[in-house]
Amino acid sequence: MKQASPPAAERAESKFRSRQFWQLAVICGTQFLVALDYSIINVAAPSIRASMDFSSGGGVAWVLSAYPLAFCGFLLLGGRIADLYGRKRVFLWSLAGFLLASLLAGLAWSPETLIAGRALQGVAAAFIAPAGLGLLQAAIPEGPPRERALGIYGSALSAGFVAGMVLGGVLTEYAGWRSVFLINVPLVLAFWLLARACLDESRDRHASRHLDLAGVALATLGMVALVFALTEGEEYGWTSAPILLSAVIAVPAAALFCWVESRKENALVPISIFRRAAIGAANLVNVLLICSYGGMLFILTLYLQTHLGLGALPTGLMFSVSGAIAIVTGIYAGRLVERFGLYRVLLSGIVIETAGILIMVGLPEDYGLALVLIGTSVNAFGHIIALITTSIAGTNGAEEGRQATAGALINVSQQLGLAVGVGVVTSVAAHFAAASGGAAATLEGWRWALWCSVVFAVGAIIATLLLRKRFMGEVT
């Protein structure tokens, strides 16, 4: 057989690398957009309430929560459908759905229309995220190349979340609140065209197309109920009828889901996936990491805006410093894993993240800006390293037909961590503020809430130490 000449081989290699570059760019760009829309709405909430004539702040809260609730509820379904019916196909259709949902929200003529558009954005994002991560795994083989790609992927998520906090303020100030939704239309259209041209189709060609409808129903019901109870508990009251009803639904639904999935051949999420390599361990640590980070970020936002008197845009710019650190660190996180090993990098990242929170636990009455800047910078450095490492551990070793499902699980663990972290620190802050009384009560509550974030981070350290063999690949 005639071998390709060196110049021809070099051209083929260059073409392959160029295609991989564009595939990674499209996948990371869309994940940036998913994270952007998670945070971009927060600053626009007051303008939306005034413009749409919401009767109360509670109505606007549904605009904020519709996206994460729908996103959490449909992630597992999105991952499995992508694996079964084609990751590129699902990716393209869900991008089109995201564009239409953004258009609906941007042109909304009533509060109900706006909430519906926001919820549909969340549903579409729940298909985009796991399909994109599955496409990344299919396009880039395990090893150093994928670890570097996942580092860039993690940087894109961090950049999107921080950019949303800043861009939301800028757009609302100069172009009106509708622009925070309409800005998606040209961006999604560009990504759709690039995805259609650059991405290669992949799916589970050996599995039955039969969809586990019982698993879908239980997973969606349980996730939505659980996330609603955790995120809205402080708003409604932890003993209120809506929260108690959600808890009553979530717990049996989760138990039934585990029971059903352990007995089905074509399960939505086979229990065996958690025993493969470090997938189960990575998801457990991931929940604890996001509990710590999400709770900390929520408390610091309140501290900067309520106590130090910063506006929404200056607060976003404040966090953009740690965001920039996370982006740069994320790009090189894969190289650190390649050089020092997954376990050592993960443990080091969590320890550094914990140190960053410890810097801030004694929030001062005055002059706290510098303290927050230093603490969030240290925290961001460690957090992005740990987050990317758990993403690598949580996707490596997944079966070929379960790549998008593994990606969905990583996203689910992050969303659960965010809901649990914010729910816990909010309740702790309110409890200690009420117990202390006086002018400094709120500040004291925030300090105790940050100690909760420390506890979650220490829990992640302990879990990593206990699961050391899995992260080192000694258990398969």
XYZ file of C-alpha atoms in Angstrom:
476
model
C 0.000 0.000 0.000
C 1.371 3.372 -1.020
C 2.009 5.677 1.936
C 1.182 9.349 1.872
C 4.108 11.605 1.190
C 5.289 13.703 4.136
C 3.745 16.935 2.793
C 0.409 15.139 2.189
C 0.499 13.613 5.678
C 1.257 17.010 7.193
C -1.650 18.576 5.306
C -4.001 15.836 6.502
C -2.820 16.297 10.090
C -3.210 20.072 9.818
C -6.738 19.682 8.432
C -7.639 17.281 11.259
C -6.323 19.663 13.915
C -8.127 22.595 12.305
C -11.393 20.653 12.384
C -10.844 19.721 16.044
C -10.187 23.404 16.826
C -13.508 24.493 15.296
C -15.379 21.632 16.946
C -14.015 22.669 20.342
C -14.739 26.335 19.616
C -18.384 25.617 18.786
C -18.940 23.362 21.799
C -17.244 25.759 24.231
C -19.001 28.759 22.692
C -22.425 27.241 23.233
C -21.574 26.248 26.812
C -20.447 29.853 27.362
C -23.904 30.913 26.205
C -25.682 28.434 28.509
C -23.731 29.757 31.521
C -24.197 33.374 30.385
C -27.978 33.024 30.392
C -27.861 31.548 33.873
C -26.558 34.797 35.374
C -27.372 37.541 32.866
C -30.962 37.932 34.060
C -30.171 38.848 37.697
C -29.313 42.504 37.098
C -32.297 43.004 34.782
C -34.889 41.825 37.358
C -35.896 45.297 38.674
C -36.368 46.652 35.134
C -38.418 43.601 34.175
C -40.683 44.019 37.201
C -41.357 47.652 36.349
C -41.866 47.088 32.620
C -44.015 43.945 32.774
C -46.071 45.176 35.725
C -45.383 42.212 37.973
C -47.530 42.613 41.049
C -44.721 41.571 43.404
C -41.096 40.556 43.592
C -42.280 36.946 43.813
C -43.507 37.120 40.232
C -40.109 38.228 38.987
C -38.531 35.434 41.027
C -40.195 32.973 38.652
C -38.417 34.625 35.723
C -35.150 34.003 37.565
C -35.903 30.421 38.662
C -37.708 29.098 35.545
C -34.403 28.604 33.696
C -32.501 26.608 36.359
C -35.589 24.563 37.275
C -36.182 23.497 33.665
C -32.448 22.993 33.108
C -32.124 20.648 36.091
C -35.310 18.766 35.321
C -34.446 17.815 31.742
C -30.662 17.259 31.877
C -30.749 13.480 32.190
C -33.368 13.200 29.456
C -31.281 15.460 27.218
C -28.182 13.350 27.735
C -29.901 10.054 26.998
C -31.738 11.304 23.898
C -28.450 12.670 22.552
C -26.770 9.285 23.080
C -29.611 7.390 21.422
C -30.662 9.607 18.531
C -27.461 11.450 17.623
C -25.548 14.063 19.572
C -25.101 16.428 16.636
C -28.765 16.162 15.680
C -29.915 16.898 19.235
C -27.338 19.684 19.529
C -28.619 21.426 16.395
C -32.309 21.048 17.254
C -31.800 22.269 20.811
C -29.806 25.280 19.582
C -32.739 26.143 17.318
C -35.073 25.756 20.298
C -32.860 28.010 22.405
C -32.961 30.678 19.688
C -36.781 30.577 19.481
C -37.135 30.609 23.276
C -34.827 33.637 23.522
C -36.867 35.377 20.850
C -40.083 34.617 22.747
C -38.631 35.981 26.007
C -37.210 39.074 24.303
C -40.537 39.901 22.618
C -42.696 38.830 25.583
C -46.008 40.690 25.841
C -46.983 39.431 29.302
C -45.353 38.057 32.457
C -46.616 34.568 31.592
C -45.026 34.722 28.135
C -41.726 35.846 29.629
C -41.704 33.028 32.196
C -42.591 30.513 29.458
C -39.746 31.765 27.253
C -37.314 31.558 30.140
C -38.427 28.002 30.991
C -38.086 26.918 27.345
C -34.557 28.347 27.345
C -33.795 26.059 30.297
C -35.249 23.011 28.529
C -33.190 23.713 25.389
C -30.042 24.281 27.487
C -30.635 20.907 29.189
C -30.213 19.255 25.776
C -27.369 21.503 24.564
C -25.066 20.935 27.552
C -24.869 17.100 27.634
C -24.980 16.789 23.835
C -22.064 19.227 23.573
C -19.999 17.419 26.194
C -20.763 14.091 24.496
C -19.619 15.519 21.151
C -16.398 16.727 22.763
C -15.677 13.256 24.150
C -16.443 11.628 20.814
C -14.242 14.059 18.881
C -11.218 14.044 21.199
C -9.820 10.748 22.554
C -9.086 10.171 26.235
C -5.716 11.346 27.463
C -3.860 14.670 27.463
C -5.710 16.138 24.428
C -9.116 15.649 26.067
C -7.873 16.877 29.434
C -6.698 20.093 27.799
C -9.993 20.397 25.920
C -11.968 19.964 29.137
C -9.814 22.679 30.706
C -10.841 25.076 27.954
C -14.440 23.871 28.327
C -14.375 24.697 32.051
C -12.891 28.107 31.307
C -15.745 28.800 28.890
C -18.308 28.005 31.584
C -16.581 30.306 34.095
C -16.272 33.053 31.503
C -19.953 32.743 30.603
C -21.147 32.970 34.199
C -18.991 36.023 34.980
C -19.724 37.682 31.637
C -23.451 37.317 32.366
C -23.100 39.298 35.589
C -21.303 42.134 33.788
C -23.068 42.060 30.425
C -26.507 41.962 32.069
C -25.838 45.312 33.709
C -24.431 46.913 30.562
C -27.261 45.728 28.299
C -30.006 46.633 30.759
C -28.527 50.096 31.272
C -28.008 51.011 27.631
C -30.328 48.789 25.559
C -33.141 47.752 27.890
C -33.916 44.431 29.581
C -35.223 42.782 26.396
C -31.719 42.916 24.958
C -30.455 40.346 27.511
C -32.576 37.789 25.641
C -32.360 39.129 22.095
C -28.543 39.178 22.202
C -28.766 35.367 22.000
C -30.411 35.357 18.569
C -27.410 36.311 16.373
C -24.993 34.379 18.601
C -27.007 31.152 18.489
C -27.516 31.498 14.736
C -23.754 31.782 14.213
C -23.074 28.763 16.446
C -25.781 26.736 14.643
C -24.175 27.365 11.254
C -20.714 26.490 12.576
C -21.992 23.366 14.335
C -23.724 22.140 11.199
C -20.502 22.527 9.215
C -17.899 21.367 11.746
C -19.369 18.747 14.065
C -19.441 15.022 13.319
C -22.428 12.880 14.234
C -22.041 10.293 16.984
C -24.465 8.146 18.971
C -24.896 4.785 20.682
C -25.343 2.504 17.659
C -25.768 -0.680 19.709
C -28.470 0.315 22.187
C -32.190 -0.020 21.656
C -33.992 3.205 20.736
C -36.447 2.403 23.525
C -36.578 5.335 25.954
C -36.952 4.678 29.675
C -40.137 6.742 30.141
C -40.565 5.763 33.804
C -37.010 6.901 34.527
C -37.577 10.144 32.609
C -40.760 10.945 34.554
C -39.238 10.147 37.953
C -35.965 11.987 37.250
C -37.699 15.123 35.978
C -40.286 15.177 38.761
C -37.730 14.510 41.484
C -35.158 17.019 40.221
C -37.648 19.858 39.730
C -39.257 19.252 43.132
C -35.914 19.016 44.940
C -34.364 22.082 43.306
C -37.558 24.091 43.861
C -37.618 23.180 47.566
C -33.938 24.057 48.049
C -33.919 27.311 46.090
C -37.290 28.666 47.197
C -37.322 27.430 50.808
C -36.223 30.739 52.284
C -38.648 32.693 50.078
C -41.758 30.649 50.920
C -40.675 29.436 54.361
C -39.223 25.995 55.042
C -42.441 24.782 56.685
C -44.788 26.258 54.071
C -47.137 24.040 52.063
C -45.315 24.428 48.681
C -41.918 23.502 50.160
C -43.209 20.580 52.213
C -45.149 19.277 49.199
C -42.017 19.530 47.042
C -40.006 17.590 49.618
C -42.716 14.947 49.867
C -42.567 14.551 46.068
C -38.761 14.698 45.699
C -37.732 12.056 48.233
C -40.007 9.198 47.059
C -39.329 10.107 43.420
C -35.564 9.812 44.002
C -35.941 6.484 45.815
C -38.240 5.099 43.108
C -35.849 6.312 40.410
C -32.943 4.358 41.932
C -35.127 1.260 42.322
C -36.470 1.410 38.743
C -33.073 2.130 37.164
C -31.406 -0.794 38.935
C -33.892 -3.182 37.331
C -34.044 -1.926 33.732
C -31.898 -3.120 30.871
C -32.087 0.167 28.924
C -32.214 2.482 31.913
C -32.057 6.253 31.613
C -29.091 6.192 34.015
C -27.824 2.672 34.756
C -26.612 2.402 38.322
C -23.518 0.602 37.007
C -22.236 3.867 35.486
C -21.351 5.100 38.984
C -19.055 2.126 39.468
C -17.044 2.779 36.316
C -13.641 4.373 36.937
C -14.111 7.543 39.009
C -17.514 8.657 37.666
C -19.435 8.176 40.908
C -16.644 9.652 43.024
C -16.301 12.666 40.723
C -20.007 13.473 40.906
C -20.035 13.240 44.707
C -17.055 15.593 45.042
C -18.565 17.871 42.413
C -21.751 18.326 44.470
C -19.720 19.342 47.525
C -17.510 21.695 45.502
C -20.456 23.573 44.027
C -22.246 23.639 47.396
C -19.239 25.502 48.743
C -18.694 27.797 45.767
C -22.342 28.611 45.040
C -23.129 29.403 48.665
C -20.031 31.585 49.010
C -20.805 33.522 45.831
C -24.385 34.183 46.944
C -23.323 35.531 50.350
C -20.540 37.703 48.918
C -22.957 39.218 46.401
C -25.252 40.236 49.277
C -22.306 41.594 51.254
C -20.977 43.710 48.382
C -24.351 45.097 47.331
C -26.223 45.385 50.635
C -23.450 46.113 53.120
C -20.759 47.864 51.075
C -23.306 49.571 48.811
C -21.917 48.491 45.429
C -24.301 48.514 42.489
C -25.015 45.435 40.403
C -22.561 46.381 37.656
C -19.620 47.196 40.008
C -20.329 43.910 41.816
C -20.140 42.062 38.507
C -16.875 43.804 37.669
C -15.561 42.839 41.102
C -16.194 39.178 40.377
C -14.754 39.546 36.888
C -11.256 39.586 38.447
C -11.700 36.099 39.880
C -13.442 35.113 36.650
C -10.403 36.137 34.616
C -8.157 34.127 36.949
C -10.433 31.097 36.522
C -10.381 31.411 32.730
C -6.580 31.557 32.497
C -6.138 28.788 35.077
C -8.672 26.569 33.325
C -6.757 26.688 30.070
C -3.726 25.147 31.784
C -5.564 22.822 34.219
C -5.409 19.900 31.786
C -1.627 20.231 31.572
C -1.411 20.111 35.370
C -3.384 16.860 35.396
C -1.129 15.476 32.682
C 2.002 16.310 34.668
C 1.021 15.651 38.299
C -1.885 13.214 38.044
C -5.605 13.652 38.557
C -5.740 12.881 42.285
C -2.963 15.280 43.328
C -4.310 18.138 41.221
C -7.875 17.627 42.505
C -6.825 17.544 46.147
C -4.562 20.581 45.745
C -7.330 22.513 43.993
C -9.847 21.878 46.784
C -7.331 22.828 49.486
C -6.574 26.133 47.712
C -10.303 26.762 47.222
C -10.883 26.213 50.951
C -8.045 28.605 51.830
C -9.703 31.298 49.698
C -12.951 31.053 51.680
C -11.086 31.038 55.005
C -9.549 34.384 54.065
C -13.054 35.879 53.941
C -14.966 34.197 56.796
C -14.482 37.175 59.125
C -16.174 39.703 56.835
C -15.215 43.117 58.246
C -17.608 45.935 58.994
C -15.609 48.307 56.794
C -12.914 48.055 54.127
C -13.936 44.550 53.082
C -13.441 45.093 49.355
C -9.738 44.190 49.338
C -10.381 41.127 51.492
C -13.074 39.856 49.111
C -10.874 40.541 46.098
C -7.972 38.524 47.544
C -10.184 35.706 48.839
C -12.191 35.254 45.631
C -8.995 35.313 43.554
C -7.410 32.515 45.606
C -10.697 30.632 45.653
C -11.182 30.930 41.883
C -7.707 29.555 41.205
C -8.349 26.439 43.281
C -11.993 26.024 42.326
C -11.505 25.941 38.568
C -8.658 23.403 38.925
C -10.858 21.161 41.087
C -13.930 21.624 38.884
C -12.121 20.720 35.666
C -10.469 17.733 37.340
C -13.838 16.356 38.471
C -15.150 16.905 34.935
C -12.256 14.849 33.555
C -12.791 12.103 36.143
C -16.563 12.173 35.612
C -16.378 11.650 31.848
C -13.287 9.452 31.370
C -14.164 5.786 31.353
C -17.763 6.288 30.213
C -18.990 3.741 27.680
C -19.119 4.934 24.091
C -22.915 4.948 24.144
C -23.136 6.828 27.457
C -20.902 9.826 26.817
C -23.681 12.421 26.797
C -25.263 10.726 29.823
C -21.966 11.069 31.724
C -21.886 14.743 30.712
C -25.474 15.167 31.916
C -24.566 13.676 35.311
C -21.738 16.171 35.772
C -24.169 18.995 34.988
C -26.791 17.530 37.341
C -24.295 17.316 40.212
C -23.347 20.954 39.628
C -26.968 22.112 39.651
C -27.752 20.086 42.776
C -24.694 21.524 44.470
C -25.747 25.055 43.588
C -29.274 24.502 44.909
C -28.115 22.837 48.136
C -25.333 25.368 48.756
C -27.495 28.466 48.283
C -30.383 26.924 50.232
C -28.210 26.008 53.219
C -26.215 29.253 53.487
C -29.366 31.358 53.095
C -31.047 29.538 55.967
C -27.946 29.644 58.172
C -27.463 33.367 57.541
C -31.109 34.095 58.383
C -31.000 31.926 61.529
C -27.877 33.507 63.047
C -28.959 36.999 62.042
C -32.239 36.499 63.893
C -30.470 34.969 66.904
C -27.889 37.762 67.210
C -30.124 40.792 66.831
C -28.810 44.328 66.643
C -27.322 46.313 63.775
C -24.535 43.814 63.074
C -26.885 40.800 63.010
C -26.970 40.442 59.228
C -23.195 40.603 58.954
C -22.846 37.961 61.669
C -25.254 35.709 59.769
C -23.170 36.060 56.612
C -20.018 35.089 58.513
C -21.639 31.883 59.768
C -22.896 31.189 56.236
C -19.332 31.393 54.902
C -18.278 28.883 57.564
C -20.875 26.557 56.008
C -19.103 26.966 52.681
C -15.864 25.992 54.429
C -17.561 22.874 55.821
C -18.709 21.843 52.341
C -15.174 22.355 50.977
C -13.649 20.313 53.814
C -16.231 17.634 53.041
C -14.937 17.588 49.459
C -11.373 17.162 50.765
C -12.419 14.236 52.986
C -14.371 12.582 50.148
C -11.364 12.923 47.822
C -9.053 11.349 50.402
C -11.470 8.466 51.036
C -11.945 7.866 47.308
C -8.243 8.207 46.499
C -7.981 4.819 44.777
C -10.782 5.662 42.353
C -9.234 8.988 41.375
C -5.866 7.277 40.913
C -7.426 4.661 38.623
C -6.793 1.767 41.000
C -10.491 0.833 41.029
C -12.315 0.210 37.750
